[in-house]
mmCIF file of C-alpha atoms in Angstrom:
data_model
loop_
_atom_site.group_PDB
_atom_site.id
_atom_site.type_symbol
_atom_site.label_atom_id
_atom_site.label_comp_id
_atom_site.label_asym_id
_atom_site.label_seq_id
_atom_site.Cartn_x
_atom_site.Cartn_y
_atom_site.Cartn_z
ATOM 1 C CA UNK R 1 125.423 -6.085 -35.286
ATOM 2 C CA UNK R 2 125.216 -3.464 -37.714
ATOM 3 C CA UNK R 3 126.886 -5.348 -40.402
ATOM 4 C CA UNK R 4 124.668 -8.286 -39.608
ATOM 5 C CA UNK R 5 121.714 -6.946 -40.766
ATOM 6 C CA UNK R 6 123.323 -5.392 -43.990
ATOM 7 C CA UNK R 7 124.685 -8.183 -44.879
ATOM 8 C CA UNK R 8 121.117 -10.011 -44.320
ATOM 9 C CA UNK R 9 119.118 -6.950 -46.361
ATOM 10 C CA UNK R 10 121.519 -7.959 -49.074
ATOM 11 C CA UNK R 11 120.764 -11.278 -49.177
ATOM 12 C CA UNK R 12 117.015 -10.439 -49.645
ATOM 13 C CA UNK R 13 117.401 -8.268 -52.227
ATOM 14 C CA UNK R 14 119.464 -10.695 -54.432
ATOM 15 C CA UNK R 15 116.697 -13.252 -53.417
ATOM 16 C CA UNK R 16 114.390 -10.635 -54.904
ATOM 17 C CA UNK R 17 116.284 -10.319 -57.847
ATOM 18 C CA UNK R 18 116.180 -14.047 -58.752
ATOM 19 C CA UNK R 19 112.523 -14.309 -58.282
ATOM 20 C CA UNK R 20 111.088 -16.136 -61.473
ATOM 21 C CA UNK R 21 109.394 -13.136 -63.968
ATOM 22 C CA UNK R 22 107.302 -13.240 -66.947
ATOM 23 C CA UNK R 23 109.659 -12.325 -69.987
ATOM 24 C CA UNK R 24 106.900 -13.964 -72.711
ATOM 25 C CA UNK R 25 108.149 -17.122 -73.427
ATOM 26 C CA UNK R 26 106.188 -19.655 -71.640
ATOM 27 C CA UNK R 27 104.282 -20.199 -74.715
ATOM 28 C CA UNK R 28 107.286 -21.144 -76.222
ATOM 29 C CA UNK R 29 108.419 -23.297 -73.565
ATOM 30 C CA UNK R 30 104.919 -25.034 -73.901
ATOM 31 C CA UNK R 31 105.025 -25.603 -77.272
ATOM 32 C CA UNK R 32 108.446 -27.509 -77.615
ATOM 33 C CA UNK R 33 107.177 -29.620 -74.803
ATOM 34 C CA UNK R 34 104.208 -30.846 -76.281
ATOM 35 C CA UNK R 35 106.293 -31.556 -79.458
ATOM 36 C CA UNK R 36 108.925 -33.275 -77.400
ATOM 37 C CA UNK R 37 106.016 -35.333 -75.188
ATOM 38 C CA UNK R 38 104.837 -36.541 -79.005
ATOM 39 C CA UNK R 39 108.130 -37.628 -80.426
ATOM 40 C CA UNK R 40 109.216 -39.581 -76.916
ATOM 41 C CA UNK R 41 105.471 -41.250 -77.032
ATOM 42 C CA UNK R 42 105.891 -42.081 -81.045
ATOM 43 C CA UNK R 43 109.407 -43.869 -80.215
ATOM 44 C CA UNK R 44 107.774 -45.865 -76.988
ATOM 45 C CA UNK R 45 104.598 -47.334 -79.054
ATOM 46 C CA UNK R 46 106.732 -48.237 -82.018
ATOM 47 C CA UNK R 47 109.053 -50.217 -79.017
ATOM 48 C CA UNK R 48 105.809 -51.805 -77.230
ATOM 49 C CA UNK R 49 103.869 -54.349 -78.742
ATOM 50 C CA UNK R 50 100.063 -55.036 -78.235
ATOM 51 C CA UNK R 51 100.572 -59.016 -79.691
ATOM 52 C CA UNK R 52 98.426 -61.198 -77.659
ATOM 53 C CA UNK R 53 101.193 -63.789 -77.002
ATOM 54 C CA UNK R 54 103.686 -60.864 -75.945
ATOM 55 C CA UNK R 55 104.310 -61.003 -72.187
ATOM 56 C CA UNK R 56 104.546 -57.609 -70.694
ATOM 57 C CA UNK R 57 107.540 -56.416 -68.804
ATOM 58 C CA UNK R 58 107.760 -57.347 -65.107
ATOM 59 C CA UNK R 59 108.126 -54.047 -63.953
ATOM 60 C CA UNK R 60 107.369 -50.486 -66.404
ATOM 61 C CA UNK R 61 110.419 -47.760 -66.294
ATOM 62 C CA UNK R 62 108.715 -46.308 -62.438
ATOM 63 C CA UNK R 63 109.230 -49.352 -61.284
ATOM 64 C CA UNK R 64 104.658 -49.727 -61.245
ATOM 65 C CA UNK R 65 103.999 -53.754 -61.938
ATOM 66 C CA UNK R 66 102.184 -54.857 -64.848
ATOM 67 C CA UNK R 67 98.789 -56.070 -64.628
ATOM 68 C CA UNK R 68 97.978 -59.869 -64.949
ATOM 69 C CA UNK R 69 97.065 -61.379 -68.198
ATOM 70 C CA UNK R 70 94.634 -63.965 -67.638
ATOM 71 C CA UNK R 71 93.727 -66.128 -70.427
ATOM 72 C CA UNK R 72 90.674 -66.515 -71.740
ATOM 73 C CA UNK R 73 90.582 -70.336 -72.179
ATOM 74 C CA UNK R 74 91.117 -70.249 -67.900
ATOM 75 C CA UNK R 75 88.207 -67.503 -67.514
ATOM 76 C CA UNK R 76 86.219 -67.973 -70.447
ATOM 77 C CA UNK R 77 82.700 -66.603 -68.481
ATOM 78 C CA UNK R 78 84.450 -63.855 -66.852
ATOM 79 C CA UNK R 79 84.175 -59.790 -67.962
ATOM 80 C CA UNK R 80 86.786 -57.702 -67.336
ATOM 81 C CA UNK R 81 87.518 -53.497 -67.228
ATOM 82 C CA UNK R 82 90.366 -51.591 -66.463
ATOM 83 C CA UNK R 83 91.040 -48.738 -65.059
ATOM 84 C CA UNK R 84 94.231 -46.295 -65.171
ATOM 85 C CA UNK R 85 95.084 -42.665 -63.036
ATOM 86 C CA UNK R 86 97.998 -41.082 -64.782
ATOM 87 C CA UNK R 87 100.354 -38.490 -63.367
ATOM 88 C CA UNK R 88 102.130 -36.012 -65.961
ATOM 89 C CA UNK R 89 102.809 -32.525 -66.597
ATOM 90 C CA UNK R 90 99.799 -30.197 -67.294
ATOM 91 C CA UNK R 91 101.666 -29.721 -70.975
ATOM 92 C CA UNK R 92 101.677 -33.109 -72.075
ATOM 93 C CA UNK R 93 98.651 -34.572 -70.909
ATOM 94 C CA UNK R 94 96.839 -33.539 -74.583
ATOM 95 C CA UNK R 95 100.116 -35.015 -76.661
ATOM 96 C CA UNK R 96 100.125 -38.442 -74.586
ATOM 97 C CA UNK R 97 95.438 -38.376 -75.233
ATOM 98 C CA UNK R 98 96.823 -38.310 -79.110
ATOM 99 C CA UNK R 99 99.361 -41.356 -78.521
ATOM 100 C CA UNK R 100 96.766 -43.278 -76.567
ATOM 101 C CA UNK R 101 94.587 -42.671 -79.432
ATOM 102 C CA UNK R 102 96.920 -43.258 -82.068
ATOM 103 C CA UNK R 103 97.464 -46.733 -80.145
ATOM 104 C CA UNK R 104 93.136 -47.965 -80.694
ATOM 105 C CA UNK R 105 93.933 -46.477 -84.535
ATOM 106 C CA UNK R 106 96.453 -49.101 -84.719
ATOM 107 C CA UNK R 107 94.581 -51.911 -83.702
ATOM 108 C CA UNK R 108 91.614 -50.988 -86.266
ATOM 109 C CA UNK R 109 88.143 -50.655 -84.850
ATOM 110 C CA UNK R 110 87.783 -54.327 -84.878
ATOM 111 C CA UNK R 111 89.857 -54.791 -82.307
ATOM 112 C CA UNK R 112 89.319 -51.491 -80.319
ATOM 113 C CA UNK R 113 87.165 -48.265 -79.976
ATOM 114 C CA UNK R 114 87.232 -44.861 -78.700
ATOM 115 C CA UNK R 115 83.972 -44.270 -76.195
ATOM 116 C CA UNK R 116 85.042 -41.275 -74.638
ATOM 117 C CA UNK R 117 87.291 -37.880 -74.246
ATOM 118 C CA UNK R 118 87.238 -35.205 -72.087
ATOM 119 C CA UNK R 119 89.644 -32.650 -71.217
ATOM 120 C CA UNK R 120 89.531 -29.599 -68.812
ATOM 121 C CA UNK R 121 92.175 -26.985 -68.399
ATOM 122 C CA UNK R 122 91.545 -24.527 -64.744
ATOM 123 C CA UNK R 123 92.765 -21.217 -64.496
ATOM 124 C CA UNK R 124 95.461 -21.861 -62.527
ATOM 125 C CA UNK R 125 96.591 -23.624 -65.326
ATOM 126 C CA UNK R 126 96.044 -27.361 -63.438
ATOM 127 C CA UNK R 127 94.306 -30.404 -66.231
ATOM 128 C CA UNK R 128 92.222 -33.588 -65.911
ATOM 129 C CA UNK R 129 91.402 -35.631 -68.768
ATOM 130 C CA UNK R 130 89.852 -38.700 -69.654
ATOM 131 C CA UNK R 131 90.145 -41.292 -72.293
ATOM 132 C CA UNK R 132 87.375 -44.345 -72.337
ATOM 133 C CA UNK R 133 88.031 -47.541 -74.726
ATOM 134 C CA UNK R 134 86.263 -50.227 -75.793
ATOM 135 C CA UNK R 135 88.942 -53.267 -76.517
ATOM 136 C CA UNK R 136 89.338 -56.794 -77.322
ATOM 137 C CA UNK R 137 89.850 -59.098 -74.163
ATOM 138 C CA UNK R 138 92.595 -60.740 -75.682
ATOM 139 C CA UNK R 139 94.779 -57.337 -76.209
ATOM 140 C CA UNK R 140 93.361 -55.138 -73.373
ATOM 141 C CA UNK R 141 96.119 -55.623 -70.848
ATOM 142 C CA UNK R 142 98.828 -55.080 -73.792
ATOM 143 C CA UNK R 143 97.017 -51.595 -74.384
ATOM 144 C CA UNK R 144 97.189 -50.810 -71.040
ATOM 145 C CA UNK R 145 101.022 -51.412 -70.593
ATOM 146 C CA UNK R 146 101.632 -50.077 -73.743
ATOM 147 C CA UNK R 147 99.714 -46.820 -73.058
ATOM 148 C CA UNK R 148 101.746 -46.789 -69.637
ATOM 149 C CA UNK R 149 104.900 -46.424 -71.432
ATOM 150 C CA UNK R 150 103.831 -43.506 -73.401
ATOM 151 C CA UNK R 151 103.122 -41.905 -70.192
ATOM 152 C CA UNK R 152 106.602 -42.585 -68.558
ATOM 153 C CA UNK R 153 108.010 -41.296 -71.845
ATOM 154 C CA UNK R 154 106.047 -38.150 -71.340
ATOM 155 C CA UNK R 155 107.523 -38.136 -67.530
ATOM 156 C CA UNK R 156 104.576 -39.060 -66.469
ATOM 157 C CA UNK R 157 103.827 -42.106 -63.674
ATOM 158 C CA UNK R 158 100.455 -44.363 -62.550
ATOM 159 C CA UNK R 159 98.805 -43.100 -59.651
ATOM 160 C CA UNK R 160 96.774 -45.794 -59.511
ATOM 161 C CA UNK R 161 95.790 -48.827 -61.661
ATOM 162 C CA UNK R 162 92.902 -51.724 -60.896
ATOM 163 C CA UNK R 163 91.070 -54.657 -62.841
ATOM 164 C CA UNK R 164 88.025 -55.958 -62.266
ATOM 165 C CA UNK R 165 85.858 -58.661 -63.314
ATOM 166 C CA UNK R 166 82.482 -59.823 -63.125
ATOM 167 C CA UNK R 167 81.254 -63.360 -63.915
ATOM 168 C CA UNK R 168 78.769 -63.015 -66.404
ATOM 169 C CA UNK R 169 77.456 -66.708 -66.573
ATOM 170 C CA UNK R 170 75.079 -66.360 -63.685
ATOM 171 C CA UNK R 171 73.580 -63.453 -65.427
ATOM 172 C CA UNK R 172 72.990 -65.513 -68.362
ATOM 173 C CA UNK R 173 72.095 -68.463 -66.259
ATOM 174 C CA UNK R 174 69.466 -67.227 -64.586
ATOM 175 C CA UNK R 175 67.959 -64.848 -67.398
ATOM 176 C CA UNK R 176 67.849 -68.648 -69.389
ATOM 177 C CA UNK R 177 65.650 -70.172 -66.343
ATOM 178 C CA UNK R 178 63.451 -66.885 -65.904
ATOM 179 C CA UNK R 179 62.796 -67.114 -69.980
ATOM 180 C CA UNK R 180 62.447 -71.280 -69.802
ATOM 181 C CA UNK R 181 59.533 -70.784 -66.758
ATOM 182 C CA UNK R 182 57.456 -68.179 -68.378
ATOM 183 C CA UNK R 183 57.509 -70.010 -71.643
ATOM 184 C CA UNK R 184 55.475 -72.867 -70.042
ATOM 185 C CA UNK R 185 53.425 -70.425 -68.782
ATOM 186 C CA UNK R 186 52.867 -68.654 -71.886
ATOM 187 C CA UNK R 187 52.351 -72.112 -73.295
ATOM 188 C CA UNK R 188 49.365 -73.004 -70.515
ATOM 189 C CA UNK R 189 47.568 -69.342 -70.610
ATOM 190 C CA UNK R 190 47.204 -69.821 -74.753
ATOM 191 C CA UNK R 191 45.933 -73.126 -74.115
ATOM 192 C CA UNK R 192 43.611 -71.690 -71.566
ATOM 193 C CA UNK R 193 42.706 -68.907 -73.806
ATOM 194 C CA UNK R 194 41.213 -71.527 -76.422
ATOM 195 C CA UNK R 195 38.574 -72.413 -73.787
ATOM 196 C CA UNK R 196 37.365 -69.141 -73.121
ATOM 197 C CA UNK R 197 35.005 -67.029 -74.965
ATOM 198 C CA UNK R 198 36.576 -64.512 -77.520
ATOM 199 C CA UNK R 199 36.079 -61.371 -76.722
ATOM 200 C CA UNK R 200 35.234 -62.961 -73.030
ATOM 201 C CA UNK R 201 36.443 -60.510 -69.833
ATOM 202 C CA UNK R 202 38.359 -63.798 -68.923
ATOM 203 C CA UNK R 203 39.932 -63.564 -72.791
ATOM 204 C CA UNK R 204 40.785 -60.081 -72.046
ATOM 205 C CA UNK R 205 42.937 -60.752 -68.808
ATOM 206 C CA UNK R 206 44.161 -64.019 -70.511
ATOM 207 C CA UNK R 207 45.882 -62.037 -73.660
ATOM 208 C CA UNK R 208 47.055 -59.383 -71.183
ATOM 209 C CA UNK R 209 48.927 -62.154 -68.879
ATOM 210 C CA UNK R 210 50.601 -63.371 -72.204
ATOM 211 C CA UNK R 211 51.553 -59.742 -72.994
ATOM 212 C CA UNK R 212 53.229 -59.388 -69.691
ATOM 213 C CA UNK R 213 55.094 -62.832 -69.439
ATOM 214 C CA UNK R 214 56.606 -61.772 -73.445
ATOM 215 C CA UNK R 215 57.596 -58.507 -72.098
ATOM 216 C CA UNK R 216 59.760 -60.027 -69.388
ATOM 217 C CA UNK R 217 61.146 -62.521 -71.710
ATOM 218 C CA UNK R 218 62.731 -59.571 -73.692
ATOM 219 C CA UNK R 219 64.453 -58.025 -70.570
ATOM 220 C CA UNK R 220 65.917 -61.010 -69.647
ATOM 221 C CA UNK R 221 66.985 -61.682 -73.425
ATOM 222 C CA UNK R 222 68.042 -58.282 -73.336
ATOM 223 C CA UNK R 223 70.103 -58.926 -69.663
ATOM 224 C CA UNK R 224 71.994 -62.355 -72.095
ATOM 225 C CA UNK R 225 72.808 -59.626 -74.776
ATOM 226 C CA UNK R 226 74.725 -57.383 -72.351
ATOM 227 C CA UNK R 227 76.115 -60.287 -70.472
ATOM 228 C CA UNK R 228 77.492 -61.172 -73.944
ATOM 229 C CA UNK R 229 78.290 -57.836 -74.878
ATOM 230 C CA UNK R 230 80.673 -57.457 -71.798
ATOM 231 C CA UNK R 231 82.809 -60.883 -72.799
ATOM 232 C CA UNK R 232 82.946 -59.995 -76.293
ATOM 233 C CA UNK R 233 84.681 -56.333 -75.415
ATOM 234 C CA UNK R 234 86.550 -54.843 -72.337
ATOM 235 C CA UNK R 235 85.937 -51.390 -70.895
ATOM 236 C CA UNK R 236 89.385 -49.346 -70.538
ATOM 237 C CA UNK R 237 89.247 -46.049 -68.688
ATOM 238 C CA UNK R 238 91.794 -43.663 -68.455
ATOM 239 C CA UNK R 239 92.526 -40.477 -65.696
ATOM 240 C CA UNK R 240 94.850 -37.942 -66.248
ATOM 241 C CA UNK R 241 96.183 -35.493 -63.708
ATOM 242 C CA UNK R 242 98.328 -32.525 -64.072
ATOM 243 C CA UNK R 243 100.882 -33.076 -61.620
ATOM 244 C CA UNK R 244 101.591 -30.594 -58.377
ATOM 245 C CA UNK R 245 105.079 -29.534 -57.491
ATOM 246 C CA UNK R 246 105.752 -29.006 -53.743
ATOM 247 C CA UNK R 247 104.331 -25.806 -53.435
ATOM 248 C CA UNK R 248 101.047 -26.774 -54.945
ATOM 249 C CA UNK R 249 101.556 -25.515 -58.166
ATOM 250 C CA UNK R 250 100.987 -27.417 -61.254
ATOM 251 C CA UNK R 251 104.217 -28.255 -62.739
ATOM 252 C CA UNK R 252 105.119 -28.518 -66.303
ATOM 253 C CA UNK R 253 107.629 -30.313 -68.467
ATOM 254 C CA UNK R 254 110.101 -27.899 -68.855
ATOM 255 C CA UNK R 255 113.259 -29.748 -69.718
ATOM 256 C CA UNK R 256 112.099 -33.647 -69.384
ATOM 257 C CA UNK R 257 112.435 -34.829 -65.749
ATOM 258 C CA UNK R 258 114.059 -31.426 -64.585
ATOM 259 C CA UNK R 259 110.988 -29.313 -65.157
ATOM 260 C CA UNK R 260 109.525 -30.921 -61.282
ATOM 261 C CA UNK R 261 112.500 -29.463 -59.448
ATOM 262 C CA UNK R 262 112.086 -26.032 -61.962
ATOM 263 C CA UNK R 263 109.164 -25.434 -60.838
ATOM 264 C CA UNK R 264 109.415 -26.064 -57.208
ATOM 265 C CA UNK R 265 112.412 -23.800 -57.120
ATOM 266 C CA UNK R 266 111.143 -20.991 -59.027
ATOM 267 C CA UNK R 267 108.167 -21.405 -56.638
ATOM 268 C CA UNK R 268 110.502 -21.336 -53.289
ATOM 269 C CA UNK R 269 112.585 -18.547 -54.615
ATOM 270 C CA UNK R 270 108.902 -16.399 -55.035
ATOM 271 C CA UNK R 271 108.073 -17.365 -51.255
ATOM 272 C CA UNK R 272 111.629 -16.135 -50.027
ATOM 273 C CA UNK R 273 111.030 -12.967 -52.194
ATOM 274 C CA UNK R 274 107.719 -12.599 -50.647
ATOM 275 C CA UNK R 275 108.882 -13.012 -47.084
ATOM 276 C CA UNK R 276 112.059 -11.668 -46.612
ATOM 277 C CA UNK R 277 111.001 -8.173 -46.659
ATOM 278 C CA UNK R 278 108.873 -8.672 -43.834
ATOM 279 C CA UNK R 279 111.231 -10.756 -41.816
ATOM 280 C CA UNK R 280 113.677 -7.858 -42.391
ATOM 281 C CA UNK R 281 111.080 -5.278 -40.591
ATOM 282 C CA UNK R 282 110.824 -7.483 -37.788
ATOM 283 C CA UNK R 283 113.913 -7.596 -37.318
ATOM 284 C CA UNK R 284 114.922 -4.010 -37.761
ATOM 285 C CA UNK R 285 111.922 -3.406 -35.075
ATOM 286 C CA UNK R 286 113.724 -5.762 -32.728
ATOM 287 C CA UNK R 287 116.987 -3.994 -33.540
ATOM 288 C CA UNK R 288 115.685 -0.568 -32.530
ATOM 289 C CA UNK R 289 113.952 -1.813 -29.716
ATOM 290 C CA UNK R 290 117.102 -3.358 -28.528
ATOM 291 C CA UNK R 291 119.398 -0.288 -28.899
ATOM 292 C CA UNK R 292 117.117 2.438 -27.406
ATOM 293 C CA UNK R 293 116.042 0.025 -24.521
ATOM 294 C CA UNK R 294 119.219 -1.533 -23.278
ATOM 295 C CA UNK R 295 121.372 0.129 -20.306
ATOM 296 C CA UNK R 296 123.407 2.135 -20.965
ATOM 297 C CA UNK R 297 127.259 2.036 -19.801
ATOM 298 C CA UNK R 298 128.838 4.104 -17.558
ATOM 299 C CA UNK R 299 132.391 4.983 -16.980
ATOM 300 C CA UNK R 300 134.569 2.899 -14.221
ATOM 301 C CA UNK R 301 133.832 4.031 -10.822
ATOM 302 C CA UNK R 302 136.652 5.570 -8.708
ATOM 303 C CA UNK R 303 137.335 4.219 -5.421
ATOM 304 C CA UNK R 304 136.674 5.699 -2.512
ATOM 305 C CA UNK R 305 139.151 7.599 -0.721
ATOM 306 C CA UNK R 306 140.936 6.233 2.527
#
């Protein structure tokens, strides 16, 4: 028994001893993982292509489908946005925002536009970003693969990814027929406003109707513009997330792929450390209790005499 529990106080010291410790060079680490995160995101945009007539892979390097491409000729009325979670290491979430920028640089601001950045860094060293775009119809599902496969080459995944659309042709429809129906009534309130007295209270109310009815025909022209506007560009958001290692602790790179299982080790080996000295007290309570508690033996009886 006694060599039991040495041999178990051993053990939790060496587990002690292994714990992960702050020698200074996690800045380090950091930095050549950014750097690294840039020059695997440089080698996947100049491998993915953004040409219209370019069908994407079936399936990205996760194994996450592509989106659809639906062509424009098929949907011509229809107004689409996009909208992509990533999952990557807190340390390359900034260097894969610069690729996905770089990307819209490439395709001039003809063709695509940068509406939006944010990033935020917590204490505990977690990040969330966001990127918001501003692309042609006709490459906006190419951007989206493309900017996929500068995550995975950060080791990063897609949470989550979704399309939607929104037929826009009712909205201009029905603006038309609003704008068409107040014009004739524009058209008989001038008329009646020849028959009336100037500066008549009837004239007054007459010129004020007008007024009105022009005011609502620039909403609705207004509601055609943005209709227009949505067809003629499609919204591309993108979420970033620092991903969590199975502790809860926001992992890093580290060495590529390897930095998950790094930092879900290092975490396990600091909840051993933290532990085992307490399940060694236990235990050595038990211990005691057991040896000053337990009956004690006696020598053999003798038998009794004849």
């Amino acid at each position: 028994m006694n060599k039991l529990w040495f041999s178990a106080a051993c053990g939790a010291l060496a587990l002690t001893a292994c714990a992960p410790q702050d020698d200074g060079r996690s800045g380090d680490v950091a930095t050549s993982a950014v750097d690294h995160s840039a020059e695997t995101a440089n080698s996947a945009s100049d491998s993915a292509s953004l040409s219209p007539g370019a069908p994407p892979p079936a399936t990205t390097r996760s194994g996450a489908h592509h989106p659809p491409v639906i062509s424009r000729t098929a949907a011509p009325n229809v107004a689409f946005s996009h909208d992509y979670s990533f999952t990557l290491p807190a340390d390359r979430i900034s260097g894969v925002q610069e690729q996905h920028s770089r990307l819209c640089a490439d395709l001039g601001v003809a063709q695509c536009e940068i509406t939006g950045v944010d990033y935020r860094q917590s204490r505990d060293g977690g990040v969330r970003a966001q990127m918001s775009f501003l692309i042609a119809p006709s490459v906006a599902t190419m951007f989206g693969t493309s900017a996929l496969a500068a995550v995975e080459a950060a080791d990063g995944t897609l949470a989550d990814g979704a399309i939607s659309s929104e037929n826009v042709k009712q909205a201009v429809d029905s603006a038309a027929q609003e704008i068409s129906a107040r014009n004739r009534d524009i058209a008989r309130l001038e008329q009646q406003a020849r028959n009336q007295r100037a500066g008549s209270p009837e004239r007054v109310r007459t010129a004020q109707e007008i007024a009105q009815l022009r005011a609502l025909n620039e909403a609705s022209r207004q509601t055609q513009s943005d209709a227009r506007a949505k067809l003629a560009r499609t919204p591309v958001h993108f979420t970033y997330q620092s991903a969590v290692s199975w502790f809860g602790n926001n992992a890093t790179s580290g060495n590529g792929a390897a930095g998950y299982a790094s930092s879900s080790f290092n975490a396990m080996l600091s909840l051993v450390a933290l532990l085992a000295p307490w399940v060694l007290l236990v235990g050595l309570i038990i211990w005691v209790v057991r040896k000053f508690t337990a009956p004690r033996k006696t020598g053999a009886t003798q038998p009794p005499a004849a």
